[in-house]
């Protein structure tokens, strides 16, 4: 089964549904394929809205598949890190509005994709969202940090990143990390209804507004890409970074050496 399903709702709404595994983790091929799908649809003149959804009920996305980063060479880790960053940036710059439909747990790189969406609709119960990198001994790239600070403020970002706190829907809405909460039964329907309202925009409005919102970040992303890639690669390859990924594979708490 392909990691993503591409579903059109009429001509103007595209749904990309994650279905890679039970936790919707991203391996290298999934990052590559997601970027290819985004690029394939970016210039569709009929497209007005992108819905980013999950075929799973418990997880929206649990981020990076830990086996992608554990026990690998420096070259392989760097290749994976750079692909992750490119894919995330391609999603961030997708030329029409994006809506993340967060119907389950949304963690780490999965939470970055939600963050990089224009709108986040989340289930009201039974799910958490968070940037859990610190818990497994990792750092956090500067570009999503900037975006998160712009969204929820410096102090809230500081606390989310240093603690790796995983928060429920009501708190996520309170701090502005998600826009709306709905029951599991109504989440997709309400998300699609909102997408339909956005789909009435003209092509110029849909793409022009998105450009206005995203273009100020472009030069920052370009200038910080290599810095983020270098540091993230270094941290992943460190003993504590490897222990963090091993702990995820073995489903236990990490035992750090430093």
mmCIF file of C-alpha atoms in Angstrom:
data_model
loop_
_atom_site.group_PDB
_atom_site.id
_atom_site.type_symbol
_atom_site.label_atom_id
_atom_site.label_comp_id
_atom_site.label_asym_id
_atom_site.label_seq_id
_atom_site.Cartn_x
_atom_site.Cartn_y
_atom_site.Cartn_z
ATOM 1 C CA UNK A 1 0.000 0.000 0.000
ATOM 2 C CA UNK A 2 1.296 3.448 -0.907
ATOM 3 C CA UNK A 3 2.059 5.721 2.096
ATOM 4 C CA UNK A 4 -0.346 8.376 0.774
ATOM 5 C CA UNK A 5 -3.716 8.426 -0.941
ATOM 6 C CA UNK A 6 -4.621 11.343 -3.222
ATOM 7 C CA UNK A 7 -8.343 12.110 -3.164
ATOM 8 C CA UNK A 8 -10.069 14.954 -4.980
ATOM 9 C CA UNK A 9 -13.293 16.441 -3.630
ATOM 10 C CA UNK A 10 -14.484 18.129 -6.779
ATOM 11 C CA UNK A 11 -11.818 19.938 -8.803
ATOM 12 C CA UNK A 12 -10.714 22.432 -6.168
ATOM 13 C CA UNK A 13 -10.020 20.399 -3.021
ATOM 14 C CA UNK A 14 -7.235 17.831 -2.783
ATOM 15 C CA UNK A 15 -6.991 15.496 0.191
ATOM 16 C CA UNK A 16 -3.644 13.824 0.868
ATOM 17 C CA UNK A 17 -4.249 11.004 3.321
ATOM 18 C CA UNK A 18 -1.362 9.426 5.246
ATOM 19 C CA UNK A 19 -1.557 5.632 5.463
ATOM 20 C CA UNK A 20 2.059 4.514 5.866
ATOM 21 C CA UNK A 21 1.639 2.387 9.023
ATOM 22 C CA UNK A 22 -0.314 2.347 12.299
ATOM 23 C CA UNK A 23 1.522 5.444 13.581
ATOM 24 C CA UNK A 24 1.985 7.153 10.206
ATOM 25 C CA UNK A 25 5.730 7.495 10.710
ATOM 26 C CA UNK A 26 7.871 8.785 7.856
ATOM 27 C CA UNK A 27 10.730 6.746 6.424
ATOM 28 C CA UNK A 28 12.976 8.094 3.667
ATOM 29 C CA UNK A 29 10.734 6.916 0.848
ATOM 30 C CA UNK A 30 7.687 8.527 2.479
ATOM 31 C CA UNK A 31 9.443 11.896 2.702
ATOM 32 C CA UNK A 32 10.456 11.643 -0.956
ATOM 33 C CA UNK A 33 7.004 10.560 -2.112
ATOM 34 C CA UNK A 34 5.236 13.284 -0.139
ATOM 35 C CA UNK A 35 7.465 15.929 -1.708
ATOM 36 C CA UNK A 36 6.810 14.474 -5.169
ATOM 37 C CA UNK A 37 3.035 14.524 -4.613
ATOM 38 C CA UNK A 38 3.145 18.139 -3.466
ATOM 39 C CA UNK A 39 5.212 19.199 -6.466
ATOM 40 C CA UNK A 40 2.903 17.286 -8.822
ATOM 41 C CA UNK A 41 -0.150 19.246 -7.682
ATOM 42 C CA UNK A 42 1.433 22.631 -6.973
ATOM 43 C CA UNK A 43 0.701 24.116 -10.408
ATOM 44 C CA UNK A 44 -2.806 22.733 -10.835
ATOM 45 C CA UNK A 45 -4.788 25.875 -11.793
ATOM 46 C CA UNK A 46 -8.036 24.416 -10.463
ATOM 47 C CA UNK A 47 -6.686 23.629 -7.002
ATOM 48 C CA UNK A 48 -7.676 25.955 -4.160
ATOM 49 C CA UNK A 49 -7.255 23.943 -0.938
ATOM 50 C CA UNK A 50 -5.249 20.997 0.416
ATOM 51 C CA UNK A 51 -6.553 18.788 3.220
ATOM 52 C CA UNK A 52 -3.827 16.798 5.015
ATOM 53 C CA UNK A 53 -5.409 13.830 6.784
ATOM 54 C CA UNK A 54 -4.705 10.449 8.349
ATOM 55 C CA UNK A 55 -6.210 7.058 7.609
ATOM 56 C CA UNK A 56 -5.488 6.025 11.201
ATOM 57 C CA UNK A 57 -7.691 6.854 14.170
ATOM 58 C CA UNK A 58 -5.143 6.870 16.991
ATOM 59 C CA UNK A 59 -2.324 8.719 15.223
ATOM 60 C CA UNK A 60 -2.205 11.661 12.863
ATOM 61 C CA UNK A 61 1.572 11.169 12.617
ATOM 62 C CA UNK A 62 4.216 10.110 15.100
ATOM 63 C CA UNK A 63 6.971 11.732 13.039
ATOM 64 C CA UNK A 64 10.190 10.088 11.911
ATOM 65 C CA UNK A 65 10.376 6.303 11.705
ATOM 66 C CA UNK A 66 13.107 5.698 14.346
ATOM 67 C CA UNK A 67 14.833 2.946 12.341
ATOM 68 C CA UNK A 68 15.588 5.622 9.709
ATOM 69 C CA UNK A 69 18.077 7.294 12.046
ATOM 70 C CA UNK A 70 19.387 4.515 14.271
ATOM 71 C CA UNK A 71 22.658 2.747 13.469
ATOM 72 C CA UNK A 72 23.113 4.541 10.157
ATOM 73 C CA UNK A 73 26.186 6.183 8.639
ATOM 74 C CA UNK A 74 26.754 9.923 8.743
ATOM 75 C CA UNK A 75 26.056 10.059 5.017
ATOM 76 C CA UNK A 76 22.731 8.236 5.359
ATOM 77 C CA UNK A 77 21.595 10.330 8.327
ATOM 78 C CA UNK A 78 22.479 13.575 6.563
ATOM 79 C CA UNK A 79 20.643 12.452 3.442
ATOM 80 C CA UNK A 80 17.529 11.676 5.500
ATOM 81 C CA UNK A 81 17.719 14.925 7.485
ATOM 82 C CA UNK A 82 18.061 17.035 4.362
ATOM 83 C CA UNK A 83 15.147 15.219 2.730
ATOM 84 C CA UNK A 84 13.001 15.783 5.842
ATOM 85 C CA UNK A 85 13.806 19.502 5.809
ATOM 86 C CA UNK A 86 13.156 19.820 2.064
ATOM 87 C CA UNK A 87 9.835 18.006 2.299
ATOM 88 C CA UNK A 88 8.685 20.107 5.246
ATOM 89 C CA UNK A 89 9.640 23.312 3.455
ATOM 90 C CA UNK A 90 7.891 22.186 0.272
ATOM 91 C CA UNK A 91 4.747 21.621 2.321
ATOM 92 C CA UNK A 92 5.149 24.976 4.105
ATOM 93 C CA UNK A 93 5.420 26.779 0.760
ATOM 94 C CA UNK A 94 2.619 24.828 -0.963
ATOM 95 C CA UNK A 95 0.891 27.541 -2.991
ATOM 96 C CA UNK A 96 -2.698 27.169 -1.741
ATOM 97 C CA UNK A 97 -4.140 27.013 1.801
ATOM 98 C CA UNK A 98 -3.509 23.793 3.721
ATOM 99 C CA UNK A 99 -5.615 22.304 6.511
ATOM 100 C CA UNK A 100 -4.209 19.647 8.854
ATOM 101 C CA UNK A 101 -6.993 17.388 10.136
ATOM 102 C CA UNK A 102 -5.416 16.152 13.380
ATOM 103 C CA UNK A 103 -7.546 13.167 14.330
ATOM 104 C CA UNK A 104 -4.999 11.461 16.606
ATOM 105 C CA UNK A 105 -1.651 11.859 18.330
ATOM 106 C CA UNK A 106 0.574 14.319 16.484
ATOM 107 C CA UNK A 107 4.221 14.294 17.556
ATOM 108 C CA UNK A 108 7.680 15.545 16.611
ATOM 109 C CA UNK A 109 8.045 15.769 12.811
ATOM 110 C CA UNK A 110 4.336 15.000 12.531
ATOM 111 C CA UNK A 111 3.618 18.063 14.655
ATOM 112 C CA UNK A 112 5.916 20.102 12.411
ATOM 113 C CA UNK A 113 3.792 19.218 9.379
ATOM 114 C CA UNK A 114 0.702 20.267 11.338
ATOM 115 C CA UNK A 115 2.465 23.478 12.389
ATOM 116 C CA UNK A 116 3.423 24.164 8.774
ATOM 117 C CA UNK A 117 -0.240 23.986 7.751
ATOM 118 C CA UNK A 118 -2.263 27.172 7.414
ATOM 119 C CA UNK A 119 -5.053 25.747 9.587
ATOM 120 C CA UNK A 120 -5.149 22.997 12.187
ATOM 121 C CA UNK A 121 -8.451 21.292 13.070
ATOM 122 C CA UNK A 122 -8.068 18.782 15.898
ATOM 123 C CA UNK A 123 -10.163 16.108 17.568
ATOM 124 C CA UNK A 124 -11.416 17.319 20.952
ATOM 125 C CA UNK A 125 -10.612 14.169 22.925
ATOM 126 C CA UNK A 126 -8.136 11.306 22.888
ATOM 127 C CA UNK A 127 -5.221 12.973 21.112
ATOM 128 C CA UNK A 128 -2.164 15.023 21.994
ATOM 129 C CA UNK A 129 0.127 17.274 20.014
ATOM 130 C CA UNK A 130 3.703 18.143 20.904
ATOM 131 C CA UNK A 131 7.301 18.605 19.921
ATOM 132 C CA UNK A 132 8.863 15.756 21.857
ATOM 133 C CA UNK A 133 12.444 15.985 20.552
ATOM 134 C CA UNK A 134 13.925 16.973 23.933
ATOM 135 C CA UNK A 135 12.493 13.847 25.545
ATOM 136 C CA UNK A 136 14.571 11.648 23.231
ATOM 137 C CA UNK A 137 17.733 13.767 23.425
ATOM 138 C CA UNK A 138 17.393 15.684 20.175
ATOM 139 C CA UNK A 139 17.459 19.341 19.237
ATOM 140 C CA UNK A 140 14.814 21.185 17.209
ATOM 141 C CA UNK A 141 15.424 22.937 13.876
ATOM 142 C CA UNK A 142 15.375 26.731 13.868
ATOM 143 C CA UNK A 143 12.869 27.216 11.053
ATOM 144 C CA UNK A 144 9.911 25.469 12.751
ATOM 145 C CA UNK A 145 10.987 27.223 15.946
ATOM 146 C CA UNK A 146 10.532 30.594 14.242
ATOM 147 C CA UNK A 147 7.149 29.576 12.838
ATOM 148 C CA UNK A 148 6.031 28.261 16.244
ATOM 149 C CA UNK A 149 7.137 31.474 17.969
ATOM 150 C CA UNK A 150 5.177 33.532 15.474
ATOM 151 C CA UNK A 151 2.106 31.393 16.111
ATOM 152 C CA UNK A 152 2.031 30.980 19.910
ATOM 153 C CA UNK A 153 4.691 33.373 21.216
ATOM 154 C CA UNK A 154 8.240 33.067 22.489
ATOM 155 C CA UNK A 155 7.436 31.972 26.050
ATOM 156 C CA UNK A 156 5.003 29.239 25.052
ATOM 157 C CA UNK A 157 7.426 28.005 22.393
ATOM 158 C CA UNK A 158 10.233 27.932 24.956
ATOM 159 C CA UNK A 159 8.173 25.782 27.308
ATOM 160 C CA UNK A 160 6.891 23.433 24.603
ATOM 161 C CA UNK A 161 10.399 22.769 23.278
ATOM 162 C CA UNK A 162 12.358 22.485 26.528
ATOM 163 C CA UNK A 163 9.784 20.220 28.191
ATOM 164 C CA UNK A 164 8.690 18.239 25.136
ATOM 165 C CA UNK A 165 5.201 18.583 26.594
ATOM 166 C CA UNK A 166 2.438 16.781 24.728
ATOM 167 C CA UNK A 167 -0.782 18.719 25.124
ATOM 168 C CA UNK A 168 -4.432 17.864 24.654
ATOM 169 C CA UNK A 169 -6.769 19.610 22.231
ATOM 170 C CA UNK A 170 -8.296 22.165 24.631
ATOM 171 C CA UNK A 171 -4.885 23.434 25.752
ATOM 172 C CA UNK A 172 -3.619 23.454 22.169
ATOM 173 C CA UNK A 173 -6.555 25.642 21.186
ATOM 174 C CA UNK A 174 -6.100 27.887 24.212
ATOM 175 C CA UNK A 175 -2.505 28.703 23.272
ATOM 176 C CA UNK A 176 -3.370 29.095 19.590
ATOM 177 C CA UNK A 177 -1.592 26.003 18.308
ATOM 178 C CA UNK A 178 -4.823 24.647 16.795
ATOM 179 C CA UNK A 179 -7.739 26.607 15.377
ATOM 180 C CA UNK A 180 -10.785 24.472 16.125
ATOM 181 C CA UNK A 181 -11.753 21.328 18.031
ATOM 182 C CA UNK A 182 -14.414 18.850 16.930
ATOM 183 C CA UNK A 183 -15.603 15.415 17.968
ATOM 184 C CA UNK A 184 -14.076 12.427 16.231
ATOM 185 C CA UNK A 185 -17.345 11.907 14.380
ATOM 186 C CA UNK A 186 -17.584 15.458 13.024
ATOM 187 C CA UNK A 187 -13.908 16.406 12.573
ATOM 188 C CA UNK A 188 -13.505 15.481 8.928
ATOM 189 C CA UNK A 189 -16.918 16.777 7.917
ATOM 190 C CA UNK A 190 -16.273 20.143 9.552
ATOM 191 C CA UNK A 191 -12.808 20.304 7.996
ATOM 192 C CA UNK A 192 -14.215 19.559 4.555
ATOM 193 C CA UNK A 193 -16.929 22.163 5.051
ATOM 194 C CA UNK A 194 -14.286 24.781 5.816
ATOM 195 C CA UNK A 195 -12.233 23.630 2.831
ATOM 196 C CA UNK A 196 -15.305 24.076 0.648
ATOM 197 C CA UNK A 197 -15.643 27.658 1.833
ATOM 198 C CA UNK A 198 -12.002 28.339 0.960
ATOM 199 C CA UNK A 199 -12.435 26.614 -2.396
ATOM 200 C CA UNK A 200 -14.676 29.490 -3.492
ATOM 201 C CA UNK A 201 -11.653 31.786 -3.614
ATOM 202 C CA UNK A 202 -10.355 32.786 -7.018
ATOM 203 C CA UNK A 203 -7.058 31.307 -8.134
ATOM 204 C CA UNK A 204 -5.392 34.708 -7.669
ATOM 205 C CA UNK A 205 -6.756 35.137 -4.154
ATOM 206 C CA UNK A 206 -5.965 31.607 -3.018
ATOM 207 C CA UNK A 207 -2.383 31.723 -4.252
ATOM 208 C CA UNK A 208 -1.811 35.416 -3.654
ATOM 209 C CA UNK A 209 -2.782 35.286 0.008
ATOM 210 C CA UNK A 210 -0.653 32.195 0.535
ATOM 211 C CA UNK A 211 2.329 33.926 -1.066
ATOM 212 C CA UNK A 212 1.861 36.947 1.186
ATOM 213 C CA UNK A 213 1.823 34.723 4.258
ATOM 214 C CA UNK A 214 4.789 32.541 3.297
ATOM 215 C CA UNK A 215 7.178 34.690 1.272
ATOM 216 C CA UNK A 216 8.610 36.499 4.353
ATOM 217 C CA UNK A 217 9.966 33.138 5.530
ATOM 218 C CA UNK A 218 11.616 32.099 2.262
ATOM 219 C CA UNK A 219 15.004 33.766 2.692
ATOM 220 C CA UNK A 220 15.193 32.655 6.331
ATOM 221 C CA UNK A 221 14.576 29.079 5.273
ATOM 222 C CA UNK A 222 17.216 29.229 2.575
ATOM 223 C CA UNK A 223 19.817 30.789 4.872
ATOM 224 C CA UNK A 224 19.183 28.415 7.787
ATOM 225 C CA UNK A 225 18.745 25.170 5.851
ATOM 226 C CA UNK A 226 22.361 24.041 6.057
ATOM 227 C CA UNK A 227 22.761 25.135 9.668
ATOM 228 C CA UNK A 228 19.685 23.133 10.656
ATOM 229 C CA UNK A 229 20.808 20.119 8.609
ATOM 230 C CA UNK A 230 24.330 20.136 10.048
ATOM 231 C CA UNK A 231 23.271 20.453 13.685
ATOM 232 C CA UNK A 232 20.387 17.990 13.483
ATOM 233 C CA UNK A 233 22.664 15.427 11.803
ATOM 234 C CA UNK A 234 25.327 15.913 14.470
ATOM 235 C CA UNK A 235 22.851 15.516 17.326
ATOM 236 C CA UNK A 236 21.212 12.412 15.820
ATOM 237 C CA UNK A 237 24.626 10.760 15.455
ATOM 238 C CA UNK A 238 25.653 11.590 19.029
ATOM 239 C CA UNK A 239 25.456 8.811 21.658
ATOM 240 C CA UNK A 240 22.430 10.434 23.257
ATOM 241 C CA UNK A 241 20.707 10.908 19.907
ATOM 242 C CA UNK A 242 21.224 7.266 19.032
ATOM 243 C CA UNK A 243 20.001 6.201 22.464
ATOM 244 C CA UNK A 244 16.905 8.324 21.952
ATOM 245 C CA UNK A 245 16.020 6.587 18.708
ATOM 246 C CA UNK A 246 16.852 3.165 20.152
ATOM 247 C CA UNK A 247 14.513 3.861 23.061
ATOM 248 C CA UNK A 248 11.729 4.576 20.571
ATOM 249 C CA UNK A 249 12.431 1.327 18.750
ATOM 250 C CA UNK A 250 12.476 -0.624 22.028
ATOM 251 C CA UNK A 251 9.501 1.343 23.440
ATOM 252 C CA UNK A 252 11.196 2.372 26.691
ATOM 253 C CA UNK A 253 12.549 5.467 28.397
ATOM 254 C CA UNK A 254 15.967 6.590 27.132
ATOM 255 C CA UNK A 255 19.067 6.218 29.323
ATOM 256 C CA UNK A 256 21.321 9.121 28.413
ATOM 257 C CA UNK A 257 25.057 9.200 29.085
ATOM 258 C CA UNK A 258 25.364 12.988 29.489
#
